[in-house]
Amino acid sequence: MPPLRQPMKHQPFARRRKPPCPRVRHACAAIFLTCASGQLQTPRAAGFEGPPPTIWVSPEGNDAASGAATEPLRTFAAAQQRVRGHPERGRQPIHVTFAAGVYYLPSTVVFTAEDSGAPDAPVVYAAASETEVVLSGGLPLELDWEPGPDGVWHAATPPGLTFDQLFVNGRRQPMARYPDFDPDAQYFQGFAADCAAPERVARWANPAGGFLHAMHRALWGDMHWRINGKRADHTLELEGGWQNNRQMGAHETFRFVENIREELDAPGEWYLDAERHLLHYQPPAGIDPRRAVFEAVRLRQLIAFEGAATAPVRHLELAGFTFRHTTRTFMENREPLLRSDWTVSRSGAVFFQGAEDCGLRDCHLDQVGGNAVFADGYNRRLTIRGCRIADAGASGVSFVGRPEALRSPLFEYAQTQSLAAMDRTPGPRNNQYPADCLVEDCLITGNGRVEKQTAGVNIAMADGITVRHCSIYDCPRAGINICDGAFGGHLIEFNDVFDTVKETGDHGSFNSWGRDRFWHPDRNVTAGWVAAHPTMPKWDCRRTNILRNNRWRCDHGWDIDLDDGSSHYALYNNLCLAGGIKLREGYFREVRNNIMVDWTFCPHVWYPDSATRFAHNIVWQDGYRPAGMKQTDDGAAVDHNFVHRPGVETSPATGLQTFGGDAHSLAGEARFIDPAYGDYRVKPDSPVLALGFQNFPMDRFGVQKPALKRIARTPPLPGSIEAAAVRSGGWDRRYQAPPTALWLGATLRDLDGLNDLSAVGLGGEATGVLVTALVPESGAARLGLRENDVLLQLDGEPVKNLNDFAQRIAARPAQTRRQFEVWRNQANLHLSGTPGP
């Protein structure tokens, strides 16, 4: 992200300004011509000729001006008032166009029904074409910096100023913390079991105002505490810990503290002494505090749509803006979401409540402190399209209904109720939930920078949410999460979701629960209820949730995890690259025509007569991975599947016959078209086709918008060195062949026990990486490697396995000269060279 422009010396909502200079007039005129040429398009009312009414805004404008192209307004608030009083509002489309610059908002912009447009006459607030228009919830800091003897600089701040995020040249800086910020650390970017030990606390003069953060004991999320002081025995006085709906305690090791003055000892760290009005900062190399741009946050929300079902905000869109600088919300995250694991804070940088046919288009939500977009309660037909959401403190986009919309809701995992006391009426009680909303063509990355129980897209107590053509990755937890079965009808299609579950455990790239009215912690109770009331699993989940045509990869869990009670799902045409598909409990599930590369199907504790079908799928392991399963009545619905065995002739898949099913399933070579490049369609002569499998597109996953597609990553493909670098936990010799990877034209794999050791004449343990094949004149060949070499050491350190080798290769630039020790012809050989070009 390029640095922000140098902020203005004035506050944008200050006194009236003189009319803009000629340069600004020319810029605004150019914006007008851009809009008139059709680059900014808005629907036109019938019979309307010419461009829509347009109000112009510029950082150099004047709120007393006319709002014409040559006389722009200066603030968002003034533009909003002009729209409200515009005689054409509701009759013709109205544009509010913002010139390039940073607009520091003194308070949240609140839209109500008074700001609404109409179906053929929407109101559009938009950035001028191809310019950066920043709506900021912060303020620029004009500071007189003085260097200190310890490398820490100091500057006086205005009295009364407090903030919890500091940005320097547009990048968020870490608070003073222990341990220091480490971008490569798996949890919290650095953790230490002794972060709050009495011996350490004794060094702190006054830790009040600091924070203790910890992962959940079972890694199902995280927990946070405000430090209110310390006791005589050097233990901390804490407030908090409510941020998880499964209260089982904090992890003893994965924790850290921040906002402690004595821990300011690393480049980039800062500490605000609010009592003495002093900001302390240790600049990284290359940053001169006297020349850098410092910005502090002050607003919790930037834009809030605040309507109601009886008086909604209608037909209002924000387009092309960059949203920055909101406060963190982890201490407000305390409301439980039914019987899911989650708690939430009902807030977001852009907040929707009581909105219809509104949305965001082509916006960038950058490093906000909490949720980026939050739809709370009644909302209809919201659209989030073409947006980039990066490094949010909490979730990317959340749709969360109100508990009062549920019949007989329960909130904590162990809560139960009797069937006699339960409201048995199907469907919601009222309309206080989001419905028929769309997230499309969005790039959502790096969510959960502060809060870990988050997702790229989260759905709870909602109806008919569509998530389409999104690329979602670099997530501490699931990429897409559905918290419950209320009320179904969600469509998840053509997404690319990977690099997930990086800091939590027992989840998937897609994760869901269905602890609805039918669900009881005792599965026998549930089975009895449903036997007596067969439609009970559909009382809350009225319509089928569909996952289709997606690509998933989870290297720390399942690719698709339908957890406790998840019911009424149809999964088809999904390409799963690492973790397979898990079904735990639940009813009315159909899983067909999916591909599970390098893994298999994981059925967990099904109910009797669960109405589950698993058919026409391709798996990699000759055997499913069940847990807590018994012979079920669904066995006959598990059939016509295929086990891919490279180079093996087709035969019955006897290893799949776990549940009395798979009578017609086969195993053998699937004959994929080009798996090395991610094309897992099968060739016309594939035996898979005879089982009813059908090819589906392999080139439509993720974002399609050109500007986003250019910068979006794609998942590491099975068999690549990148994939080997992220796989961990070893492999099971009972079920799996040794993992392989392609690197610089060499095919590498783990040593497979005594057979490999004997073949290469190597004694001892099976550690190292075997070169099984080599392309002549390839990069590996130029390094001196040969077929049947065993890589024993890299840069003087032993190579444990393929995962170890791949991680260490990836950790240094490709142009780095490396040292290799190999075993060849029963002798050690030393090689060196540069793996990259």
PDB file of C-alpha atoms in Angstrom, residues 16-272:
ATOM      1  CA  ARG A  16     -15.220  28.251   5.701  1.00  0.00           C
ATOM      2  CA  ARG A  17     -12.509  28.362   3.081  1.00  0.00           C
ATOM      3  CA  LYS A  18     -11.937  30.634   0.147  1.00  0.00           C
ATOM      4  CA  PRO A  19     -13.056  29.345  -3.286  1.00  0.00           C
ATOM      5  CA  PRO A  20     -10.773  26.709  -4.866  1.00  0.00           C
ATOM      6  CA  CYS A  21      -7.753  27.764  -6.848  1.00  0.00           C
ATOM      7  CA  PRO A  22      -7.686  27.409 -10.654  1.00  0.00           C
ATOM      8  CA  ARG A  23      -5.812  24.110 -10.385  1.00  0.00           C
ATOM      9  CA  VAL A  24      -8.659  22.624  -8.333  1.00  0.00           C
ATOM     10  CA  ARG A  25     -11.236  24.051 -10.733  1.00  0.00           C
ATOM     11  CA  HIS A  26      -9.474  22.316 -13.615  1.00  0.00           C
ATOM     12  CA  ALA A  27      -9.345  19.018 -11.664  1.00  0.00           C
ATOM     13  CA  CYS A  28     -13.048  19.182 -10.882  1.00  0.00           C
ATOM     14  CA  ALA A  29     -13.846  19.993 -14.495  1.00  0.00           C
ATOM     15  CA  ALA A  30     -11.886  16.906 -15.527  1.00  0.00           C
ATOM     16  CA  ILE A  31     -13.896  14.833 -13.060  1.00  0.00           C
ATOM     17  CA  PHE A  32     -17.102  16.224 -14.584  1.00  0.00           C
ATOM     18  CA  LEU A  33     -15.983  15.209 -18.066  1.00  0.00           C
ATOM     19  CA  THR A  34     -15.114  11.725 -16.780  1.00  0.00           C
ATOM     20  CA  CYS A  35     -18.574  11.277 -15.334  1.00  0.00           C
ATOM     21  CA  ALA A  36     -20.279  12.721 -18.400  1.00  0.00           C
ATOM     22  CA  SER A  37     -18.361  10.264 -20.585  1.00  0.00           C
ATOM     23  CA  GLY A  38     -20.051   7.377 -18.786  1.00  0.00           C
ATOM     24  CA  GLN A  39     -17.233   5.998 -16.600  1.00  0.00           C
ATOM     25  CA  LEU A  40     -19.445   6.565 -13.560  1.00  0.00           C
ATOM     26  CA  GLN A  41     -22.796   5.040 -14.386  1.00  0.00           C
ATOM     27  CA  THR A  42     -26.075   5.268 -12.522  1.00  0.00           C
ATOM     28  CA  PRO A  43     -29.528   4.030 -13.568  1.00  0.00           C
ATOM     29  CA  ARG A  44     -31.675   6.783 -15.072  1.00  0.00           C
ATOM     30  CA  ALA A  45     -35.333   7.383 -14.394  1.00  0.00           C
ATOM     31  CA  ALA A  46     -37.676   7.014 -17.324  1.00  0.00           C
ATOM     32  CA  GLY A  47     -37.736  10.101 -19.532  1.00  0.00           C
ATOM     33  CA  PHE A  48     -34.644  11.661 -17.931  1.00  0.00           C
ATOM     34  CA  GLU A  49     -32.141  13.239 -20.339  1.00  0.00           C
ATOM     35  CA  GLY A  50     -28.514  14.225 -19.686  1.00  0.00           C
ATOM     36  CA  PRO A  51     -26.187  13.453 -16.783  1.00  0.00           C
ATOM     37  CA  PRO A  52     -27.686  12.947 -13.324  1.00  0.00           C
ATOM     38  CA  PRO A  53     -27.666  15.783 -10.801  1.00  0.00           C
ATOM     39  CA  THR A  54     -24.164  15.860  -9.320  1.00  0.00           C
ATOM     40  CA  ILE A  55     -22.796  17.416  -6.146  1.00  0.00           C
ATOM     41  CA  TRP A  56     -19.041  17.891  -6.038  1.00  0.00           C
ATOM     42  CA  VAL A  57     -16.761  17.613  -3.002  1.00  0.00           C
ATOM     43  CA  SER A  58     -13.060  18.419  -2.680  1.00  0.00           C
ATOM     44  CA  PRO A  59     -10.654  18.730   0.269  1.00  0.00           C
ATOM     45  CA  GLU A  60     -10.066  22.293  -0.955  1.00  0.00           C
ATOM     46  CA  GLY A  61     -13.768  23.075  -1.319  1.00  0.00           C
ATOM     47  CA  ASN A  62     -16.099  25.286   0.680  1.00  0.00           C
ATOM     48  CA  ASP A  63     -19.255  24.077   2.392  1.00  0.00           C
ATOM     49  CA  ALA A  64     -20.931  27.390   1.572  1.00  0.00           C
ATOM     50  CA  ALA A  65     -20.270  26.887  -2.151  1.00  0.00           C
ATOM     51  CA  SER A  66     -22.845  25.760  -4.685  1.00  0.00           C
ATOM     52  CA  GLY A  67     -21.525  22.198  -5.019  1.00  0.00           C
ATOM     53  CA  ALA A  68     -21.039  22.620  -8.744  1.00  0.00           C
ATOM     54  CA  ALA A  69     -17.978  21.205 -10.482  1.00  0.00           C
ATOM     55  CA  THR A  70     -16.170  24.538 -10.242  1.00  0.00           C
ATOM     56  CA  GLU A  71     -17.443  25.298  -6.716  1.00  0.00           C
ATOM     57  CA  PRO A  72     -17.218  22.040  -4.745  1.00  0.00           C
ATOM     58  CA  LEU A  73     -18.220  21.482  -1.168  1.00  0.00           C
ATOM     59  CA  ARG A  74     -15.627  20.437   1.346  1.00  0.00           C
ATOM     60  CA  THR A  75     -17.127  17.865   3.702  1.00  0.00           C
ATOM     61  CA  PHE A  76     -19.166  14.698   3.585  1.00  0.00           C
ATOM     62  CA  ALA A  77     -21.666  16.163   6.062  1.00  0.00           C
ATOM     63  CA  ALA A  78     -22.367  19.156   3.837  1.00  0.00           C
ATOM     64  CA  ALA A  79     -22.841  16.929   0.800  1.00  0.00           C
ATOM     65  CA  GLN A  80     -25.243  14.710   2.740  1.00  0.00           C
ATOM     66  CA  GLN A  81     -27.361  17.728   3.689  1.00  0.00           C
ATOM     67  CA  ARG A  82     -27.462  18.884   0.063  1.00  0.00           C
ATOM     68  CA  VAL A  83     -28.685  15.456  -1.040  1.00  0.00           C
ATOM     69  CA  ARG A  84     -31.391  15.383   1.627  1.00  0.00           C
ATOM     70  CA  GLY A  85     -32.765  18.715   0.457  1.00  0.00           C
ATOM     71  CA  HIS A  86     -32.274  18.123  -3.272  1.00  0.00           C
ATOM     72  CA  PRO A  87     -35.549  18.598  -5.182  1.00  0.00           C
ATOM     73  CA  GLU A  88     -34.715  15.672  -7.497  1.00  0.00           C
ATOM     74  CA  ARG A  89     -33.988  13.125  -4.729  1.00  0.00           C
ATOM     75  CA  GLY A  90     -36.248  10.143  -5.273  1.00  0.00           C
ATOM     76  CA  ARG A  91     -37.149  11.404  -8.777  1.00  0.00           C
ATOM     77  CA  GLN A  92     -33.765  11.288 -10.536  1.00  0.00           C
ATOM     78  CA  PRO A  93     -30.418   9.640  -9.751  1.00  0.00           C
ATOM     79  CA  ILE A  94     -28.089  11.828  -7.696  1.00  0.00           C
ATOM     80  CA  HIS A  95     -24.299  11.575  -7.663  1.00  0.00           C
ATOM     81  CA  VAL A  96     -22.016  12.959  -5.002  1.00  0.00           C
ATOM     82  CA  THR A  97     -18.509  12.867  -6.441  1.00  0.00           C
ATOM     83  CA  PHE A  98     -15.393  13.272  -4.273  1.00  0.00           C
ATOM     84  CA  ALA A  99     -12.077  14.560  -5.600  1.00  0.00           C
ATOM     85  CA  ALA A 100      -8.840  12.845  -4.544  1.00  0.00           C
ATOM     86  CA  GLY A 101      -7.656  13.353  -0.996  1.00  0.00           C
ATOM     87  CA  VAL A 102      -8.105  12.357   2.629  1.00  0.00           C
ATOM     88  CA  TYR A 103     -11.386  13.296   4.306  1.00  0.00           C
ATOM     89  CA  TYR A 104     -11.008  13.070   8.091  1.00  0.00           C
ATOM     90  CA  LEU A 105     -14.466  12.464   9.528  1.00  0.00           C
ATOM     91  CA  PRO A 106     -15.094  14.155  12.903  1.00  0.00           C
ATOM     92  CA  SER A 107     -17.974  11.761  13.592  1.00  0.00           C
ATOM     93  CA  THR A 108     -19.663   8.773  12.014  1.00  0.00           C
ATOM     94  CA  VAL A 109     -21.655   9.570   8.876  1.00  0.00           C
ATOM     95  CA  VAL A 110     -25.170   8.325   9.653  1.00  0.00           C
ATOM     96  CA  PHE A 111     -27.651   7.610   6.859  1.00  0.00           C
ATOM     97  CA  THR A 112     -31.355   7.337   7.701  1.00  0.00           C
ATOM     98  CA  ALA A 113     -34.526   7.030   5.658  1.00  0.00           C
ATOM     99  CA  GLU A 114     -34.161  10.763   4.903  1.00  0.00           C
ATOM    100  CA  ASP A 115     -31.129   9.950   2.725  1.00  0.00           C
ATOM    101  CA  SER A 116     -32.838   7.332   0.563  1.00  0.00           C
ATOM    102  CA  GLY A 117     -33.033   7.159  -3.179  1.00  0.00           C
ATOM    103  CA  ALA A 118     -35.553   5.199  -5.239  1.00  0.00           C
ATOM    104  CA  PRO A 119     -35.339   2.102  -7.496  1.00  0.00           C
ATOM    105  CA  ASP A 120     -34.755   4.142 -10.682  1.00  0.00           C
ATOM    106  CA  ALA A 121     -33.236   7.082  -8.862  1.00  0.00           C
ATOM    107  CA  PRO A 122     -30.519   5.870  -6.483  1.00  0.00           C
ATOM    108  CA  VAL A 123     -28.201   8.105  -4.502  1.00  0.00           C
ATOM    109  CA  VAL A 124     -24.533   7.320  -5.196  1.00  0.00           C
ATOM    110  CA  TYR A 125     -21.631   8.718  -3.170  1.00  0.00           C
ATOM    111  CA  ALA A 126     -18.537   7.967  -5.243  1.00  0.00           C
ATOM    112  CA  ALA A 127     -14.854   8.663  -5.566  1.00  0.00           C
ATOM    113  CA  ALA A 128     -13.842  10.372  -8.764  1.00  0.00           C
ATOM    114  CA  SER A 129     -12.746   7.858 -11.363  1.00  0.00           C
ATOM    115  CA  GLU A 130      -9.325   6.302 -10.770  1.00  0.00           C
ATOM    116  CA  THR A 131      -8.432   8.510  -7.805  1.00  0.00           C
ATOM    117  CA  GLU A 132      -7.774   7.616  -4.172  1.00  0.00           C
ATOM    118  CA  VAL A 133     -10.402   9.091  -1.903  1.00  0.00           C
ATOM    119  CA  VAL A 134      -9.864   8.152   1.735  1.00  0.00           C
ATOM    120  CA  LEU A 135     -12.592   8.365   4.346  1.00  0.00           C
ATOM    121  CA  SER A 136     -10.682   8.307   7.611  1.00  0.00           C
ATOM    122  CA  GLY A 137     -11.849   7.834  11.168  1.00  0.00           C
ATOM    123  CA  GLY A 138      -8.560   9.194  12.398  1.00  0.00           C
ATOM    124  CA  LEU A 139      -6.776  12.495  12.530  1.00  0.00           C
ATOM    125  CA  PRO A 140      -3.328  13.643  11.432  1.00  0.00           C
ATOM    126  CA  LEU A 141      -0.895  14.316  14.249  1.00  0.00           C
ATOM    127  CA  GLU A 142       1.269  17.434  14.040  1.00  0.00           C
ATOM    128  CA  LEU A 143       4.131  16.435  16.338  1.00  0.00           C
ATOM    129  CA  ASP A 144       7.457  17.955  17.369  1.00  0.00           C
ATOM    130  CA  TRP A 145       9.638  14.889  17.804  1.00  0.00           C
ATOM    131  CA  GLU A 146      12.701  14.692  20.033  1.00  0.00           C
ATOM    132  CA  PRO A 147      15.099  11.721  19.997  1.00  0.00           C
ATOM    133  CA  GLY A 148      15.844   9.852  23.216  1.00  0.00           C
ATOM    134  CA  PRO A 149      19.019   8.073  24.300  1.00  0.00           C
ATOM    135  CA  ASP A 150      17.499   4.582  23.932  1.00  0.00           C
ATOM    136  CA  GLY A 151      16.394   4.980  20.303  1.00  0.00           C
ATOM    137  CA  VAL A 152      12.876   5.936  21.417  1.00  0.00           C
ATOM    138  CA  TRP A 153      11.562   9.305  20.211  1.00  0.00           C
ATOM    139  CA  HIS A 154       9.119  11.447  22.193  1.00  0.00           C
ATOM    140  CA  ALA A 155       6.490  14.020  21.216  1.00  0.00           C
ATOM    141  CA  ALA A 156       3.853  15.954  23.117  1.00  0.00           C
ATOM    142  CA  THR A 157       0.218  15.241  22.209  1.00  0.00           C
ATOM    143  CA  PRO A 158      -2.884  17.381  22.767  1.00  0.00           C
ATOM    144  CA  PRO A 159      -4.417  16.996  26.247  1.00  0.00           C
ATOM    145  CA  GLY A 160      -7.285  14.528  26.335  1.00  0.00           C
ATOM    146  CA  LEU A 161      -6.201  12.702  23.181  1.00  0.00           C
ATOM    147  CA  THR A 162      -6.329   8.899  23.465  1.00  0.00           C
ATOM    148  CA  PHE A 163      -6.139   6.282  20.734  1.00  0.00           C
ATOM    149  CA  ASP A 164      -5.475   2.569  20.346  1.00  0.00           C
ATOM    150  CA  GLN A 165      -4.061   2.472  16.821  1.00  0.00           C
ATOM    151  CA  LEU A 166      -1.239   4.484  15.297  1.00  0.00           C
ATOM    152  CA  PHE A 167      -0.441   4.597  11.579  1.00  0.00           C
ATOM    153  CA  VAL A 168       2.883   5.767  10.196  1.00  0.00           C
ATOM    154  CA  ASN A 169       3.032   6.429   6.460  1.00  0.00           C
ATOM    155  CA  GLY A 170      -0.207   4.494   6.105  1.00  0.00           C
ATOM    156  CA  ARG A 171       0.850   1.341   7.964  1.00  0.00           C
ATOM    157  CA  ARG A 172      -0.438   0.186  11.338  1.00  0.00           C
ATOM    158  CA  GLN A 173       2.275   0.054  14.017  1.00  0.00           C
ATOM    159  CA  PRO A 174       2.336  -2.395  16.961  1.00  0.00           C
ATOM    160  CA  MET A 175       1.791  -1.164  20.496  1.00  0.00           C
ATOM    161  CA  ALA A 176       4.650  -1.701  22.921  1.00  0.00           C
ATOM    162  CA  ARG A 177       4.367  -5.421  23.626  1.00  0.00           C
ATOM    163  CA  TYR A 178       5.943  -8.594  24.944  1.00  0.00           C
ATOM    164  CA  PRO A 179       7.017 -10.585  23.160  1.00  0.00           C
ATOM    165  CA  ASP A 180       7.969  -8.313  20.276  1.00  0.00           C
ATOM    166  CA  PHE A 181       5.978  -8.362  17.051  1.00  0.00           C
ATOM    167  CA  ASP A 182       7.117 -11.236  14.818  1.00  0.00           C
ATOM    168  CA  PRO A 183       5.210 -11.555  11.515  1.00  0.00           C
ATOM    169  CA  ASP A 184       6.331 -15.180  11.174  1.00  0.00           C
ATOM    170  CA  ALA A 185       5.082 -16.368  14.573  1.00  0.00           C
ATOM    171  CA  GLN A 186       2.005 -18.590  14.256  1.00  0.00           C
ATOM    172  CA  TYR A 187      -0.040 -17.076  17.088  1.00  0.00           C
ATOM    173  CA  PHE A 188      -0.606 -13.349  17.649  1.00  0.00           C
ATOM    174  CA  GLN A 189       2.576 -12.507  15.698  1.00  0.00           C
ATOM    175  CA  GLY A 190       4.480 -13.490  18.818  1.00  0.00           C
ATOM    176  CA  PHE A 191       3.564 -15.262  22.064  1.00  0.00           C
ATOM    177  CA  ALA A 192       5.178 -16.169  25.376  1.00  0.00           C
ATOM    178  CA  ALA A 193       3.898 -18.175  28.326  1.00  0.00           C
ATOM    179  CA  ASP A 194       5.613 -15.822  30.796  1.00  0.00           C
ATOM    180  CA  CYS A 195       4.135 -12.599  29.404  1.00  0.00           C
ATOM    181  CA  ALA A 196       2.152 -11.965  32.608  1.00  0.00           C
ATOM    182  CA  ALA A 197       4.378 -13.838  35.068  1.00  0.00           C
ATOM    183  CA  PRO A 198       4.914 -12.023  38.398  1.00  0.00           C
ATOM    184  CA  GLU A 199       8.635 -11.732  37.684  1.00  0.00           C
ATOM    185  CA  ARG A 200       7.852  -9.743  34.543  1.00  0.00           C
ATOM    186  CA  VAL A 201       4.999  -7.729  36.044  1.00  0.00           C
ATOM    187  CA  ALA A 202       7.370  -6.598  38.812  1.00  0.00           C
ATOM    188  CA  ARG A 203       9.288  -4.583  36.189  1.00  0.00           C
ATOM    189  CA  TRP A 204       6.222  -2.525  35.254  1.00  0.00           C
ATOM    190  CA  ALA A 205       5.605   0.692  37.146  1.00  0.00           C
ATOM    191  CA  ASN A 206       1.911   0.933  36.248  1.00  0.00           C
ATOM    192  CA  PRO A 207       0.446  -1.513  33.693  1.00  0.00           C
ATOM    193  CA  ALA A 208      -3.098  -0.048  33.945  1.00  0.00           C
ATOM    194  CA  GLY A 209      -4.417   0.458  30.429  1.00  0.00           C
ATOM    195  CA  GLY A 210      -2.487  -2.472  29.025  1.00  0.00           C
ATOM    196  CA  PHE A 211      -4.018  -5.627  27.598  1.00  0.00           C
ATOM    197  CA  LEU A 212      -3.519  -9.360  27.978  1.00  0.00           C
ATOM    198  CA  HIS A 213      -4.463 -11.470  24.946  1.00  0.00           C
ATOM    199  CA  ALA A 214      -4.633 -15.282  24.875  1.00  0.00           C
ATOM    200  CA  MET A 215      -5.874 -18.036  22.626  1.00  0.00           C
ATOM    201  CA  HIS A 216      -8.748 -20.215  23.835  1.00  0.00           C
ATOM    202  CA  ARG A 217      -7.558 -23.329  25.648  1.00  0.00           C
ATOM    203  CA  ALA A 218      -8.805 -25.530  22.774  1.00  0.00           C
ATOM    204  CA  LEU A 219      -7.775 -22.997  20.088  1.00  0.00           C
ATOM    205  CA  TRP A 220     -11.430 -22.282  19.245  1.00  0.00           C
ATOM    206  CA  GLY A 221     -10.779 -18.547  19.207  1.00  0.00           C
ATOM    207  CA  ASP A 222      -9.204 -15.984  21.500  1.00  0.00           C
ATOM    208  CA  MET A 223      -9.817 -14.032  24.700  1.00  0.00           C
ATOM    209  CA  HIS A 224      -8.799 -10.542  25.838  1.00  0.00           C
ATOM    210  CA  TRP A 225      -8.489  -8.671  29.127  1.00  0.00           C
ATOM    211  CA  ARG A 226      -7.953  -5.048  30.033  1.00  0.00           C
ATOM    212  CA  ILE A 227      -5.289  -4.602  32.722  1.00  0.00           C
ATOM    213  CA  ASN A 228      -6.622  -2.371  35.496  1.00  0.00           C
ATOM    214  CA  GLY A 229      -3.519  -2.523  37.662  1.00  0.00           C
ATOM    215  CA  LYS A 230      -1.298  -4.873  39.593  1.00  0.00           C
ATOM    216  CA  ARG A 231      -1.440  -6.287  43.112  1.00  0.00           C
ATOM    217  CA  ALA A 232       1.247  -6.355  45.784  1.00  0.00           C
ATOM    218  CA  ASP A 233       2.206  -9.903  44.771  1.00  0.00           C
ATOM    219  CA  HIS A 234       2.769  -8.693  41.172  1.00  0.00           C
ATOM    220  CA  THR A 235      -0.262 -10.422  39.725  1.00  0.00           C
ATOM    221  CA  LEU A 236      -2.526  -8.475  37.388  1.00  0.00           C
ATOM    222  CA  GLU A 237      -5.971  -7.040  38.013  1.00  0.00           C
ATOM    223  CA  LEU A 238      -7.890  -8.047  34.887  1.00  0.00           C
ATOM    224  CA  GLU A 239     -11.256  -7.336  33.295  1.00  0.00           C
ATOM    225  CA  GLY A 240     -12.564  -9.303  30.308  1.00  0.00           C
ATOM    226  CA  GLY A 241     -12.222 -12.818  28.958  1.00  0.00           C
ATOM    227  CA  TRP A 242     -15.798 -12.861  27.647  1.00  0.00           C
ATOM    228  CA  GLN A 243     -14.917 -13.090  23.934  1.00  0.00           C
ATOM    229  CA  ASN A 244     -15.711 -16.761  23.435  1.00  0.00           C
ATOM    230  CA  ASN A 245     -19.001 -18.617  23.730  1.00  0.00           C
ATOM    231  CA  ARG A 246     -17.244 -21.797  24.894  1.00  0.00           C
ATOM    232  CA  GLN A 247     -15.884 -20.674  28.257  1.00  0.00           C
ATOM    233  CA  MET A 248     -13.172 -23.232  28.948  1.00  0.00           C
ATOM    234  CA  GLY A 249     -10.283 -20.986  29.915  1.00  0.00           C
ATOM    235  CA  ALA A 250      -7.269 -19.476  28.218  1.00  0.00           C
ATOM    236  CA  HIS A 251      -4.279 -21.163  26.640  1.00  0.00           C
ATOM    237  CA  GLU A 252      -1.293 -21.245  28.978  1.00  0.00           C
ATOM    238  CA  THR A 253       1.299 -20.587  26.275  1.00  0.00           C
ATOM    239  CA  PHE A 254      -0.231 -18.701  23.350  1.00  0.00           C
ATOM    240  CA  ARG A 255      -0.578 -15.243  24.913  1.00  0.00           C
ATOM    241  CA  PHE A 256       0.989 -11.778  24.914  1.00  0.00           C
ATOM    242  CA  VAL A 257       0.671  -8.364  26.565  1.00  0.00           C
ATOM    243  CA  GLU A 258       0.640  -4.933  24.957  1.00  0.00           C
ATOM    244  CA  ASN A 259       0.445  -1.227  25.765  1.00  0.00           C
ATOM    245  CA  ILE A 260       3.079  -1.543  28.491  1.00  0.00           C
ATOM    246  CA  ARG A 261       5.650   1.280  28.567  1.00  0.00           C
ATOM    247  CA  GLU A 262       8.496  -0.910  29.843  1.00  0.00           C
ATOM    248  CA  GLU A 263       8.048  -3.264  26.855  1.00  0.00           C
ATOM    249  CA  LEU A 264       8.756  -0.546  24.259  1.00  0.00           C
ATOM    250  CA  ASP A 265      12.012  -1.997  22.960  1.00  0.00           C
ATOM    251  CA  ALA A 266      11.571  -2.911  19.283  1.00  0.00           C
ATOM    252  CA  PRO A 267      11.403  -0.999  15.978  1.00  0.00           C
ATOM    253  CA  GLY A 268       7.881   0.157  15.151  1.00  0.00           C
ATOM    254  CA  GLU A 269       6.550  -0.050  18.692  1.00  0.00           C
ATOM    255  CA  TRP A 270       4.788   2.892  20.325  1.00  0.00           C
ATOM    256  CA  TYR A 271       3.232   3.857  23.633  1.00  0.00           C
ATOM    257  CA  LEU A 272       0.918   6.748  24.503  1.00  0.00           C
TER     258      LEU A 272
END
